[in-house]
Short mmCIF file of C-alpha atoms in Angstrom, two decimals:
data_model
loop_
_atom_site.label_atom_id
_atom_site.label_comp_id
_atom_site.label_asym_id
_atom_site.label_seq_id
_atom_site.Cartn_x
_atom_site.Cartn_y
_atom_site.Cartn_z
CA MET H 372 0.00 0.00 0.00
CA PRO H 373 1.50 3.39 -0.94
CA LEU H 374 2.02 5.91 1.80
CA PRO H 375 -0.16 9.00 1.37
CA PRO H 376 2.07 11.85 0.09
CA GLN H 377 1.26 15.51 -0.14
CA ILE H 378 1.26 17.13 -3.58
CA PRO H 379 4.89 17.17 -4.75
CA ILE H 380 6.34 20.66 -4.75
CA ALA H 381 9.77 19.92 -6.22
CA SER H 382 10.92 19.28 -9.77
CA PRO H 383 11.06 15.73 -11.18
CA ALA H 384 14.86 16.05 -11.41
CA ALA H 385 15.15 16.92 -7.71
CA SER H 386 12.83 14.06 -6.84
CA ARG H 387 14.90 11.64 -8.92
CA ARG H 388 18.19 12.79 -7.33
CA PHE H 389 16.73 12.32 -3.88
CA ALA H 390 15.39 8.86 -4.71
CA VAL H 391 18.66 7.70 -6.30
CA SER H 392 20.88 8.94 -3.47
CA LEU H 393 18.56 7.54 -0.80
CA GLY H 394 18.24 4.20 -2.61
CA ALA H 395 22.04 3.96 -2.78
CA PHE H 396 22.33 4.77 0.91
CA TYR H 397 19.69 2.23 1.88
CA GLY H 398 21.68 -0.25 -0.18
CA ALA H 399 24.94 0.61 1.56
CA ILE H 400 23.67 0.42 5.13
CA PHE H 401 21.79 -2.82 4.51
CA THR H 402 24.86 -4.39 2.94
CA VAL H 403 26.40 -3.99 6.41
CA ILE H 404 23.34 -5.58 8.01
CA GLY H 405 23.44 -8.41 5.44
CA CYS H 406 27.01 -9.20 6.46
CA HIS H 407 26.49 -8.59 10.16
CA LEU H 408 23.19 -10.25 10.98
CA PRO H 409 23.90 -13.79 9.74
CA PHE H 410 27.65 -13.87 10.40
CA PHE H 411 28.54 -11.69 13.39
CA PRO H 412 27.35 -14.47 15.76
CA VAL H 413 29.41 -16.92 13.71
CA TRP H 414 32.47 -14.69 14.19
CA LEU H 415 31.76 -14.50 17.94
CA LYS H 416 31.64 -18.28 18.14
CA ALA H 417 34.82 -18.57 16.03
CA VAL H 418 36.82 -16.43 18.46
CA GLY H 419 35.75 -18.65 21.37
CA ILE H 420 32.73 -16.86 22.86
CA ASP H 421 30.04 -19.21 24.20
CA ALA H 422 26.25 -19.12 23.61
CA GLY H 423 25.44 -17.34 26.88
CA TRP H 424 27.83 -14.49 26.09
CA ILE H 425 26.65 -14.39 22.47
CA GLY H 426 23.09 -13.82 23.66
CA ILE H 427 24.24 -10.97 25.92
CA ILE H 428 26.42 -9.34 23.25
CA ALA H 429 23.67 -9.68 20.66
CA ALA H 430 21.32 -7.80 23.00
CA VAL H 431 23.56 -4.73 23.07
CA PRO H 432 22.20 -2.98 19.93
CA ALA H 433 18.68 -3.38 21.28
CA VAL H 434 19.73 -1.75 24.57
CA THR H 435 21.21 1.25 22.76
CA ARG H 436 17.89 1.69 20.95
CA PHE H 437 16.13 2.74 24.15
CA THR H 438 19.07 4.57 25.73
CA VAL H 439 21.36 6.40 23.30
CA LEU H 440 19.25 6.25 20.13
CA PRO H 441 16.31 8.45 21.25
CA VAL H 442 18.77 11.10 22.39
CA LEU H 443 20.57 11.19 19.03
CA THR H 444 17.38 11.20 16.95
CA GLY H 445 15.95 13.93 19.18
CA LEU H 446 19.05 16.10 18.70
CA ALA H 447 19.03 15.51 14.93
CA GLU H 448 15.40 16.63 14.76
CA ARG H 449 15.89 19.60 17.08
CA TYR H 450 18.72 21.02 15.00
CA ALA H 451 17.37 19.93 11.58
CA ALA H 452 20.50 17.82 11.09
CA VAL H 453 19.12 14.43 10.07
CA ARG H 454 21.34 14.15 6.99
CA GLY H 455 24.44 15.21 8.95
CA ALA H 456 23.65 12.67 11.65
CA MET H 457 23.34 9.93 9.03
CA ILE H 458 26.79 10.76 7.68
CA ALA H 459 28.36 10.95 11.14
CA THR H 460 26.91 7.66 12.34
CA THR H 461 28.14 5.72 9.29
CA ILE H 462 31.68 7.04 9.70
CA ALA H 463 31.71 6.25 13.42
CA THR H 464 30.30 2.77 12.75
CA THR H 465 33.20 1.94 10.46
CA ILE H 466 35.70 2.91 13.13
CA GLY H 467 33.79 0.91 15.73
CA PHE H 468 33.75 -2.36 13.79
CA ALA H 469 37.47 -1.99 13.09
CA VAL H 470 38.08 -1.77 16.85
CA ILE H 471 35.84 -4.78 17.55
CA GLY H 472 37.92 -6.85 15.15
CA THR H 473 40.97 -6.45 17.37
CA GLN H 474 39.18 -7.87 20.45
CA HIS H 475 38.52 -11.53 21.37
CA TRP H 476 37.90 -11.43 25.14
CA PRO H 477 34.10 -11.42 25.82
CA LEU H 478 34.08 -8.32 28.05
CA ALA H 479 36.29 -6.39 25.63
CA VAL H 480 34.07 -7.35 22.70
CA LEU H 481 30.99 -6.38 24.71
CA PHE H 482 32.42 -2.95 25.54
CA ALA H 483 33.61 -2.19 21.99
CA TYR H 484 30.36 -3.48 20.51
CA ALA H 485 28.33 -1.31 22.92
CA LEU H 486 30.15 1.83 21.77
CA THR H 487 29.75 0.85 18.13
CA ALA H 488 26.07 0.03 18.53
CA ALA H 489 25.49 3.41 20.16
CA VAL H 490 26.39 5.15 16.90
CA TRP H 491 25.22 2.43 14.50
CA THR H 492 21.66 1.74 15.66
CA PRO H 493 20.40 5.32 15.05
CA THR H 494 21.30 5.05 11.35
CA VAL H 495 18.23 3.15 10.14
CA PRO H 496 15.67 5.21 12.16
CA LEU H 497 17.33 8.40 10.94
CA THR H 498 17.21 7.08 7.38
CA ASP H 499 13.55 6.10 7.68
CA ALA H 500 12.73 9.56 9.04
CA TYR H 501 14.68 11.18 6.18
CA ALA H 502 12.83 8.89 3.74
CA LEU H 503 9.37 9.75 5.13
CA ARG H 504 10.14 13.44 4.79
CA GLY H 505 11.06 12.75 1.17
CA VAL H 506 7.86 10.74 0.69
CA VAL H 507 5.82 13.75 1.75
CA ARG H 508 7.85 16.33 -0.13
CA TYR H 509 8.42 14.51 -3.42
CA GLY H 510 5.38 12.21 -3.57
CA LEU H 511 7.49 9.05 -3.55
CA ASP H 512 6.61 5.53 -2.36
CA TYR H 513 8.36 4.26 0.76
CA GLY H 514 8.26 0.59 -0.24
CA ARG H 515 10.06 1.17 -3.52
CA LEU H 516 12.74 3.24 -1.81
CA ARG H 517 13.22 0.71 0.95
CA LEU H 518 13.49 -2.34 -1.34
CA TRP H 519 17.01 -1.28 -2.36
CA GLY H 520 18.07 -1.93 1.19
CA SER H 521 16.59 -5.41 1.04
CA ALA H 522 18.30 -6.13 -2.28
CA ALA H 523 21.63 -5.01 -0.82
CA PHE H 524 21.06 -7.23 2.22
CA ILE H 525 21.05 -10.18 -0.18
CA ILE H 526 24.33 -9.05 -1.73
CA GLY H 527 25.89 -8.66 1.71
CA ALA H 528 24.64 -12.01 2.99
CA LEU H 529 25.61 -13.96 -0.14
CA GLY H 530 28.97 -12.25 -0.46
CA CYS H 531 29.83 -12.82 3.19
CA GLY H 532 28.52 -16.39 3.01
CA TRP H 533 30.65 -17.14 -0.01
CA LEU H 534 33.72 -15.69 1.68
CA ALA H 535 32.92 -17.59 4.90
CA ASP H 536 33.61 -20.82 3.03
CA LEU H 537 36.95 -19.49 1.74
CA ILE H 538 38.48 -17.73 4.72
CA SER H 539 38.76 -18.40 8.43
CA LYS H 540 35.61 -17.50 10.36
CA LYS H 541 37.83 -15.33 12.57
CA HIS H 542 38.26 -12.90 9.66
CA LEU H 543 34.54 -12.32 9.00
CA ILE H 544 34.63 -9.15 11.10
CA TRP H 545 36.80 -7.44 8.47
CA ILE H 546 34.18 -8.05 5.79
CA ILE H 547 31.64 -6.33 8.03
CA THR H 548 34.07 -3.45 8.56
CA ALA H 549 34.67 -3.03 4.82
CA SER H 550 30.93 -2.91 4.13
CA ALA H 551 30.54 -0.26 6.83
CA ALA H 552 33.23 1.81 5.13
CA LEU H 553 31.24 1.64 1.89
CA GLY H 554 28.24 3.10 3.69
CA ALA H 555 30.35 5.99 4.98
CA VAL H 556 31.43 6.85 1.44
CA VAL H 557 27.91 6.63 -0.02
CA SER H 558 26.48 8.83 2.76
CA LEU H 559 28.37 11.80 1.35
CA GLY H 560 26.07 11.77 -1.70
CA LEU H 561 22.82 12.19 0.27
CA GLN H 562 20.76 15.16 -0.93
CA PRO H 563 19.97 17.96 1.56
CA LEU H 564 16.34 18.48 2.50
CA ASP H 565 15.40 22.11 3.12
CA VAL H 566 13.56 21.54 6.37
CA ARG H 567 12.91 24.56 8.55
CA LYS H 568 13.53 24.28 12.25
CA THR H 569 10.16 23.95 13.99
CA ARG H 570 11.27 23.82 17.58
CA ILE H 571 8.00 24.87 19.27
CA THR H 572 5.83 22.67 17.04
CA THR H 573 8.21 19.75 17.48
CA GLN H 574 8.16 19.91 21.26
CA HIS H 575 4.37 20.16 21.33
CA GLY H 576 3.95 17.33 18.82
CA SER H 577 6.35 15.05 20.71
CA ALA H 578 4.44 15.46 23.97
CA ALA H 579 1.16 14.83 22.16
CA LEU H 580 2.50 11.60 20.68
CA LEU H 581 3.23 10.13 24.10
CA ARG H 582 -0.34 10.89 25.20
CA ASP H 583 -1.84 9.26 22.11
CA ARG H 584 -3.09 5.75 22.87
CA GLY H 585 -3.14 4.83 19.19
CA PHE H 586 0.51 5.81 18.75
CA LEU H 587 1.52 3.93 21.90
CA ALA H 588 -0.33 0.86 20.64
CA LEU H 589 1.55 1.18 17.33
CA LEU H 590 4.87 1.26 19.19
CA ALA H 591 4.02 -1.79 21.28
CA ALA H 592 2.64 -3.86 18.39
CA SER H 593 5.50 -3.07 16.02
CA ALA H 594 8.11 -3.72 18.71
CA LEU H 595 6.62 -7.09 19.63
CA ILE H 596 6.30 -8.33 16.05
CA GLN H 597 9.75 -7.18 14.95
CA SER H 598 11.42 -8.33 18.18
CA SER H 599 9.95 -11.80 17.68
CA HIS H 600 12.76 -12.24 15.12
CA SER H 601 15.36 -12.21 17.93
CA THR H 602 16.01 -15.96 18.13
CA TYR H 603 16.29 -16.12 14.34
CA TYR H 604 18.69 -13.19 14.15
CA VAL H 605 20.94 -14.38 16.98
CA PHE H 606 20.93 -18.16 16.64
CA GLY H 607 19.60 -18.94 13.17
CA SER H 608 23.00 -19.13 11.48
CA ILE H 609 24.62 -20.91 14.43
CA THR H 610 21.91 -23.59 14.43
CA TRP H 611 22.26 -24.14 10.69
CA GLN H 612 26.05 -24.30 10.97
CA LEU H 613 25.78 -26.93 13.71
CA ALA H 614 23.42 -28.88 11.44
CA GLY H 615 26.26 -29.08 8.90
CA LEU H 616 25.19 -26.37 6.48
CA GLY H 617 27.93 -24.38 4.74
CA GLY H 618 28.28 -20.62 4.73
CA LEU H 619 26.81 -20.20 1.24
CA THR H 620 23.81 -22.40 2.08
CA ILE H 621 23.19 -20.35 5.21
CA ALA H 622 23.40 -17.17 3.16
CA MET H 623 20.94 -18.63 0.64
CA LEU H 624 18.42 -19.32 3.40
CA TRP H 625 18.68 -15.72 4.54
CA THR H 626 18.44 -14.60 0.93
CA ILE H 627 15.18 -16.47 0.32
CA GLY H 628 13.55 -14.50 3.11
CA VAL H 629 14.82 -11.20 1.80
CA VAL H 630 13.68 -11.98 -1.76
CA ALA H 631 10.17 -12.35 -0.35
CA GLU H 632 10.69 -9.07 1.49
CA ILE H 633 11.71 -7.31 -1.74
CA ALA H 634 8.66 -8.65 -3.56
CA VAL H 635 6.38 -7.28 -0.85
CA PHE H 636 8.05 -3.85 -0.96
CA ALA H 637 7.95 -3.77 -4.78
CA PHE H 638 4.23 -4.53 -4.99
CA SER H 639 3.24 -2.48 -1.93
CA PRO H 640 1.61 0.34 -3.98
CA ARG H 641 -0.99 -2.18 -5.14
CA PHE H 642 -2.03 -3.42 -1.72
CA PRO H 643 -5.69 -2.44 -1.22
CA VAL H 644 -5.73 -2.82 2.58
CA GLN H 645 -5.12 -0.48 5.49
CA PRO H 646 -1.70 -0.32 7.23
CA SER H 647 -3.17 -1.77 10.43
CA THR H 648 -4.37 -4.81 8.47
CA LEU H 649 -0.88 -5.26 7.02
CA MET H 650 0.53 -5.36 10.55
CA ILE H 651 -2.03 -7.92 11.69
CA ILE H 652 -1.25 -10.20 8.74
CA GLY H 653 2.47 -9.74 9.38
CA GLY H 654 2.12 -10.66 13.04
CA LEU H 655 0.10 -13.79 12.32
CA GLY H 656 2.60 -14.76 9.62
CA ALA H 657 5.36 -14.50 12.23
CA VAL H 658 3.44 -16.79 14.59
CA ALA H 659 3.20 -19.50 11.93
CA ARG H 660 6.85 -19.01 10.94
CA TRP H 661 8.28 -19.46 14.43
CA LEU H 662 6.05 -22.42 15.30
CA ILE H 663 7.22 -24.29 12.20
CA THR H 664 10.87 -23.31 12.65
CA ALA H 665 10.78 -24.66 16.21
CA GLN H 666 10.14 -28.14 14.79
CA GLU H 667 13.64 -28.23 13.22
CA PRO H 668 12.33 -28.79 9.67
CA PRO H 669 14.60 -30.14 6.89
CA VAL H 670 16.32 -27.66 4.62
CA ALA H 671 13.69 -27.97 1.86
CA VAL H 672 10.86 -27.10 4.25
CA LEU H 673 12.94 -24.41 5.94
CA ALA H 674 13.52 -22.76 2.56
CA VAL H 675 9.74 -22.49 2.05
CA VAL H 676 9.22 -21.20 5.58
CA GLN H 677 11.80 -18.48 4.94
CA LEU H 678 9.42 -16.98 2.38
CA THR H 679 7.18 -15.90 5.25
CA HIS H 680 9.78 -13.23 6.05
CA GLY H 681 7.79 -11.20 3.54
CA LEU H 682 4.94 -11.34 6.05
CA SER H 683 6.68 -11.30 9.43
CA PHE H 684 9.04 -8.46 8.58
CA ALA H 685 8.06 -6.66 5.36
CA LEU H 686 4.29 -6.39 5.83
CA SER H 687 4.80 -5.36 9.44
CA GLN H 688 7.32 -2.70 8.38
CA LEU H 689 5.04 -1.34 5.66
CA GLY H 690 2.12 -1.21 8.05
CA THR H 691 4.19 0.59 10.66
CA MET H 692 5.48 3.20 8.21
CA GLY H 693 2.01 3.67 6.73
CA LEU H 694 0.56 4.39 10.16
CA MET H 695 3.48 6.70 10.91
CA VAL H 696 2.73 8.89 7.88
CA LYS H 697 -1.01 8.90 8.57
CA HIS H 698 -0.79 9.40 12.32
CA VAL H 699 2.40 11.38 13.04
CA PRO H 700 3.05 15.05 12.20
CA ILE H 701 5.98 15.35 9.79
CA PRO H 702 7.86 17.87 12.03
CA VAL H 703 8.17 15.19 14.72
CA VAL H 704 8.57 12.09 12.55
CA THR H 705 12.28 11.76 13.44
CA ARG H 706 11.47 11.74 17.13
CA ALA H 707 8.64 9.27 16.48
CA GLN H 708 11.13 6.97 14.76
CA GLY H 709 13.32 7.28 17.84
CA TYR H 710 10.42 6.27 20.08
CA LEU H 711 9.71 3.31 17.80
CA ALA H 712 13.34 2.19 17.87
CA ALA H 713 13.46 2.62 21.65
CA SER H 714 10.34 0.50 22.12
CA THR H 715 11.75 -2.18 19.86
CA GLY H 716 15.05 -2.02 21.71
CA ILE H 717 13.47 -2.59 25.12
CA ILE H 718 11.61 -5.67 23.93
CA SER H 719 14.24 -7.11 21.60
CA SER H 720 17.07 -6.78 24.14
CA SER H 721 15.02 -8.77 26.62
CA ALA H 722 14.09 -11.26 23.90
CA SER H 723 17.73 -11.74 22.88
CA ILE H 724 18.79 -12.49 26.44
CA VAL H 725 15.88 -14.88 26.93
CA ALA H 726 16.69 -16.51 23.59
CA GLY H 727 20.28 -17.10 24.73
CA LEU H 728 19.14 -18.70 27.99
CA VAL H 729 16.44 -20.85 26.39
CA TYR H 730 18.60 -21.82 23.42
CA THR H 731 21.37 -23.10 25.70
CA ARG H 732 18.97 -25.69 27.12
CA TYR H 733 16.22 -26.22 24.56
CA ARG H 734 17.80 -25.17 21.23
CA GLN H 735 14.95 -24.64 18.75
CA GLY H 736 12.48 -24.33 21.62
CA ALA H 737 13.65 -20.71 21.84
CA TYR H 738 11.30 -19.96 18.93
CA TYR H 739 8.17 -20.62 21.01
CA PRO H 740 8.45 -17.41 23.09
CA MET H 741 8.92 -15.53 19.80
CA ALA H 742 5.61 -16.88 18.49
CA VAL H 743 3.86 -15.64 21.64
CA MET H 744 5.36 -12.16 21.17
CA ALA H 745 4.23 -11.95 17.55
CA LEU H 746 0.71 -13.01 18.49
CA ALA H 747 0.57 -10.35 21.19
CA GLY H 748 1.62 -7.69 18.68
CA ALA H 749 -1.07 -8.73 16.21
CA LEU H 750 -3.73 -8.66 18.93
CA ILE H 751 -2.68 -5.19 20.13
CA ILE H 752 -2.89 -3.64 16.67
CA TRP H 753 -6.21 -5.41 16.04
CA ALA H 754 -7.65 -3.98 19.26
CA SER H 755 -6.37 -0.48 18.39
CA ARG H 756 -7.20 -0.36 14.67
CA LYS H 757 -10.28 1.86 15.15
CA SER H 758 -8.36 4.28 17.34
CA LEU H 759 -5.62 4.62 14.75
CA ALA H 760 -8.13 5.10 11.91
CA ALA H 761 -10.47 7.49 13.72
CA HIS H 762 -8.00 9.88 15.32
CA PRO H 763 -5.13 10.55 12.90
CA GLN H 764 -2.87 13.47 13.66
CA SER H 765 -2.56 16.29 11.16
CA ALA H 766 0.81 16.64 9.53
CA ALA H 767 -0.12 20.14 8.50
CA SER H 768 -1.03 21.28 12.00
CA GLY H 769 1.94 19.67 13.69
CA GLY H 770 -0.22 17.54 15.98
#
């Protein structure tokens, strides 16, 4: 479903430049995620860190989402410096991963990773906020901008998976670092958005958001559904590696899910349903996905199950962004993205730690709590759908 834009006020050439530069940046930052998400836990295991510590370390980015991230997104919005913050975070991320690569002791890795995550995790919320501003200004479609990130995730995952079969697993961190450096270079081509500072309106709109039951329900539902991926993100590749699958096969399994994600983003303008309905379908799709994955299916079945990533992640993301544009004033959309990331961080950090504890004893049984979380998210958005539809905020009035 396309997000509802205002009438475009810029030239087609300016719109095209914005779309191209943003698409390239989405591609660059998701190349990092494509390398990091499947193979950072593999690198941790390769340098001798056990499952308990891996669960704790993997929870660090989620913790920064509800501590450091809201502060940085708030400052970027306050000083109309979203683009500058995107550039700064990508440069700092590159430095951070380079430092992590020199550490092998669990506490040292945890400390270096915490500092890196503090500057890395704001990048995607800042980019989504920058994208939504462009959607409104240029009349673009969020899904078709965002799909370039998904496509790049495939390139990162496949490339890192291919290299994982050729080099020592202890060197995977340097592939992640190199992809982060690419993002820093691409960030320099981002187009400025002439956004006036709206300090009074922003402060008023931010306070109003936190009193809005519909917005709070959106935060909770989105956080629960997206955080239900925690076991998959942290232990999916490790489980498949222990089952004897090679790096390229693991990357292919991740890729199947992202191909489904790309298809959903590409066809999103044709979806005839409301954003809240997309989130409900996404949450229920996640429930089915985690229940089947918990049964330790064979690779052929697992490959089919991976297609439901288009539901569990992509539909949920589209629904969340659609409700953001309809319900959140544009002057405070960056801060709203910060609140969303913070909510997700609180839940996903807890889920990652729980996943580590449960996985140590029950292995695939760690997917059952994830199914419960996804179901809770779907039920929350279902119960709040009328509130979100009946009381949208006005982007023009600033809330």
